Short mmCIF file of C-alpha atoms in Angstrom, two decimals:
data_model
loop_
_atom_site.label_atom_id
_atom_site.label_comp_id
_atom_site.label_asym_id
_atom_site.label_seq_id
_atom_site.Cartn_x
_atom_site.Cartn_y
_atom_site.Cartn_z
CA MET A 1067 0.00 0.00 0.00
CA LYS A 1068 1.30 3.44 -0.94
CA PRO A 1069 2.11 5.66 2.06
CA LYS A 1070 0.06 8.79 2.50
CA ILE A 1071 1.67 12.18 2.43
CA THR A 1072 1.04 14.04 5.67
CA LEU A 1073 1.53 17.44 7.18
CA LYS A 1074 3.71 16.04 9.99
CA THR A 1075 7.10 17.10 8.66
CA PRO A 1076 8.27 20.38 7.14
CA TRP A 1077 9.35 18.54 3.96
CA GLN A 1078 5.91 17.02 3.45
CA ILE A 1079 4.12 20.28 4.27
CA LEU A 1080 6.09 22.06 1.55
CA ALA A 1081 6.12 19.14 -0.91
CA SER A 1082 2.35 18.78 -0.59
CA GLY A 1083 1.87 22.43 -1.46
CA PHE A 1084 0.69 23.28 2.04
CA GLY A 1085 -1.83 20.44 1.88
CA ALA A 1086 -3.04 20.69 -1.72
CA GLY A 1087 -1.40 17.34 -2.46
CA LEU A 1088 -3.59 15.67 0.18
CA SER A 1089 -6.55 15.85 -2.21
CA PRO A 1090 -7.83 12.35 -2.95
CA VAL A 1091 -8.75 13.48 -6.46
CA ALA A 1092 -6.30 15.11 -8.88
CA PRO A 1093 -3.66 16.28 -6.38
CA GLY A 1094 -1.52 17.71 -9.22
CA THR A 1095 -4.43 19.83 -10.38
CA MET A 1096 -5.08 20.95 -6.80
CA GLY A 1097 -1.40 21.84 -6.45
CA THR A 1098 -1.56 23.93 -9.60
CA LEU A 1099 -4.66 25.71 -8.32
CA MET A 1100 -2.91 26.40 -5.01
CA ALA A 1101 0.01 27.96 -6.93
CA ILE A 1102 -2.27 30.65 -8.44
CA PRO A 1103 -2.59 32.93 -5.37
CA PHE A 1104 1.19 32.85 -4.93
CA TRP A 1105 1.64 33.77 -8.60
CA ILE A 1106 -0.77 36.69 -8.22
CA ILE A 1107 1.30 37.98 -5.29
CA PHE A 1108 4.56 37.47 -7.23
CA SER A 1109 3.20 39.23 -10.31
CA LEU A 1110 2.13 42.22 -8.22
CA THR A 1111 5.34 42.52 -6.22
CA LEU A 1112 8.30 41.18 -8.22
CA SER A 1113 10.07 42.82 -11.14
CA LEU A 1114 11.19 40.48 -13.94
CA PRO A 1115 14.74 40.00 -12.54
CA PHE A 1116 13.36 39.16 -9.08
CA TYR A 1117 10.72 36.87 -10.59
CA LEU A 1118 13.50 34.99 -12.42
CA LEU A 1119 15.47 34.79 -9.16
CA MET A 1120 12.38 33.46 -7.39
CA LEU A 1121 12.03 30.77 -10.10
CA LEU A 1122 15.66 29.78 -9.72
CA LEU A 1123 15.45 29.59 -5.93
CA THR A 1124 12.11 27.73 -5.79
CA SER A 1125 13.41 25.28 -8.39
CA LEU A 1126 16.63 24.58 -6.51
CA ILE A 1127 14.88 24.43 -3.14
CA GLY A 1128 12.20 22.27 -4.77
CA ILE A 1129 14.77 19.63 -5.67
CA VAL A 1130 15.67 19.32 -1.98
CA ILE A 1131 12.04 19.48 -0.80
CA CYS A 1132 10.91 16.79 -3.25
CA GLN A 1133 13.90 14.55 -2.49
CA LYS A 1134 13.43 14.78 1.28
CA ALA A 1135 9.67 14.16 1.09
CA SER A 1136 10.23 11.29 -1.35
CA ASP A 1137 12.80 9.75 1.01
CA GLU A 1138 10.42 10.08 3.96
CA LEU A 1139 7.62 8.41 2.01
CA GLY A 1140 9.83 5.79 0.40
CA VAL A 1141 8.17 6.49 -2.96
CA HIS A 1142 9.67 8.31 -5.94
CA ASP A 1143 7.38 11.11 -7.17
CA HIS A 1144 4.48 10.38 -4.85
CA GLY A 1145 1.25 11.84 -6.27
CA GLY A 1146 0.87 14.06 -3.21
CA ILE A 1147 4.16 15.83 -3.93
CA VAL A 1148 3.02 18.94 -5.78
CA TRP A 1149 5.81 21.48 -5.21
CA ASP A 1150 6.85 20.66 -8.78
CA GLU A 1151 3.42 21.78 -10.00
CA PHE A 1152 3.85 25.07 -8.16
CA VAL A 1153 7.14 25.79 -9.91
CA GLY A 1154 5.90 24.48 -13.26
CA PHE A 1155 2.92 26.83 -13.14
CA TRP A 1156 5.11 29.78 -12.10
CA ILE A 1157 7.37 29.05 -15.09
CA THR A 1158 4.28 28.98 -17.33
CA MET A 1159 3.20 32.40 -16.10
CA LEU A 1160 6.56 34.13 -16.60
CA GLY A 1161 5.79 37.49 -18.24
CA ALA A 1162 2.05 36.83 -18.42
CA PRO A 1163 -0.30 39.75 -17.76
CA LEU A 1164 -2.29 39.62 -14.55
CA SER A 1165 -5.75 38.71 -15.80
CA TRP A 1166 -8.22 35.90 -15.23
CA SER A 1167 -7.98 34.90 -18.89
CA SER A 1168 -4.17 34.57 -18.64
CA ILE A 1169 -4.48 32.58 -15.42
CA LEU A 1170 -7.08 30.23 -16.93
CA LEU A 1171 -5.15 29.76 -20.15
CA GLY A 1172 -1.86 29.25 -18.29
CA PHE A 1173 -3.50 26.75 -15.95
CA LEU A 1174 -5.02 24.76 -18.81
CA LEU A 1175 -1.81 24.76 -20.86
CA PHE A 1176 0.35 23.68 -17.93
CA ARG A 1177 -2.04 20.90 -16.93
CA PHE A 1178 -2.24 19.78 -20.58
CA PHE A 1179 1.53 19.38 -20.90
CA ASP A 1180 1.95 17.99 -17.37
CA VAL A 1181 -0.69 15.30 -17.87
CA LEU A 1182 -0.02 14.43 -21.53
CA LYS A 1183 3.78 14.46 -21.10
CA PRO A 1184 4.92 14.73 -24.74
CA TRP A 1185 8.60 14.14 -25.53
CA PRO A 1186 10.93 15.13 -23.81
CA ILE A 1187 8.72 15.55 -20.73
CA LYS A 1188 7.97 11.81 -20.67
CA VAL A 1189 11.68 10.99 -20.88
CA ALA A 1190 12.44 13.28 -17.93
CA ASP A 1191 9.53 11.77 -15.99
CA THR A 1192 10.60 8.17 -16.51
CA LYS A 1193 14.40 8.33 -16.73
CA VAL A 1194 15.51 11.03 -14.29
CA THR A 1195 15.35 10.09 -10.64
CA GLY A 1196 15.48 11.82 -7.29
CA GLY A 1197 14.31 15.30 -6.40
CA PHE A 1198 15.76 16.63 -9.66
CA GLY A 1199 13.67 14.12 -11.62
CA ILE A 1200 10.52 15.02 -9.72
CA MET A 1201 11.06 18.69 -10.55
CA LEU A 1202 12.41 18.36 -14.10
CA ASP A 1203 9.37 17.03 -15.94
CA ASP A 1204 7.14 19.77 -14.50
CA MET A 1205 9.72 22.44 -15.25
CA ILE A 1206 9.84 21.28 -18.89
CA ALA A 1207 6.03 21.16 -18.98
CA GLY A 1208 6.11 24.72 -17.63
CA LEU A 1209 8.47 25.77 -20.44
CA PHE A 1210 6.22 24.20 -23.08
CA ALA A 1211 3.20 25.92 -21.53
CA LEU A 1212 5.10 29.24 -21.27
CA ILE A 1213 5.97 29.19 -24.97
CA SER A 1214 2.41 28.20 -25.90
CA LEU A 1215 0.89 30.87 -23.65
CA GLN A 1216 3.12 33.61 -25.04
CA ILE A 1217 2.34 32.60 -28.64
CA ILE A 1218 -1.38 32.65 -27.91
CA LEU A 1219 -1.28 35.96 -26.00
CA ARG A 1220 1.01 37.78 -28.44
CA TRP A 1221 0.08 36.40 -31.86
CA VAL A 1222 -3.17 34.41 -31.78
CA LEU A 1223 -5.50 36.47 -29.57
CA PRO A 1224 -4.62 39.82 -31.23
CA ILE A 1225 -5.92 38.42 -34.54
CA PHE A 1226 -9.38 38.15 -32.98
CA ALA A 1227 -9.26 41.49 -31.15
#
């Protein structure tokens, strides 16, 4: 039986996205939803250089968080570990305007790439281990979603405006 993620250790609190990963249904989706309020705060308070620094730090710290939580649970990439979804969504939203349409589109694009896992996301998900592996596939999904979001916002939507 797969161990349950808990809120009993600091690593599991952070890895579970402050409890979002405890959801019995779609914990990755819940983790992405929980990342939205943080992104709103970041977008209102951080300049681009500081946003990039935040991404770097949360990615590096995320490797440690995910590794420690994974070690505690004895399971690689436990479904309740959603810190990687947080960072993946924040990557997606890099440079996006603060609007509900951007948030919705970014959310849908990130979840699409995170769930579907096209190449090379699938390779990262299946071949790279440890905390880095847990983070890497979502970071690549975030990059795919970022590129898609920017194309849609800059070149597709203006055609219909």
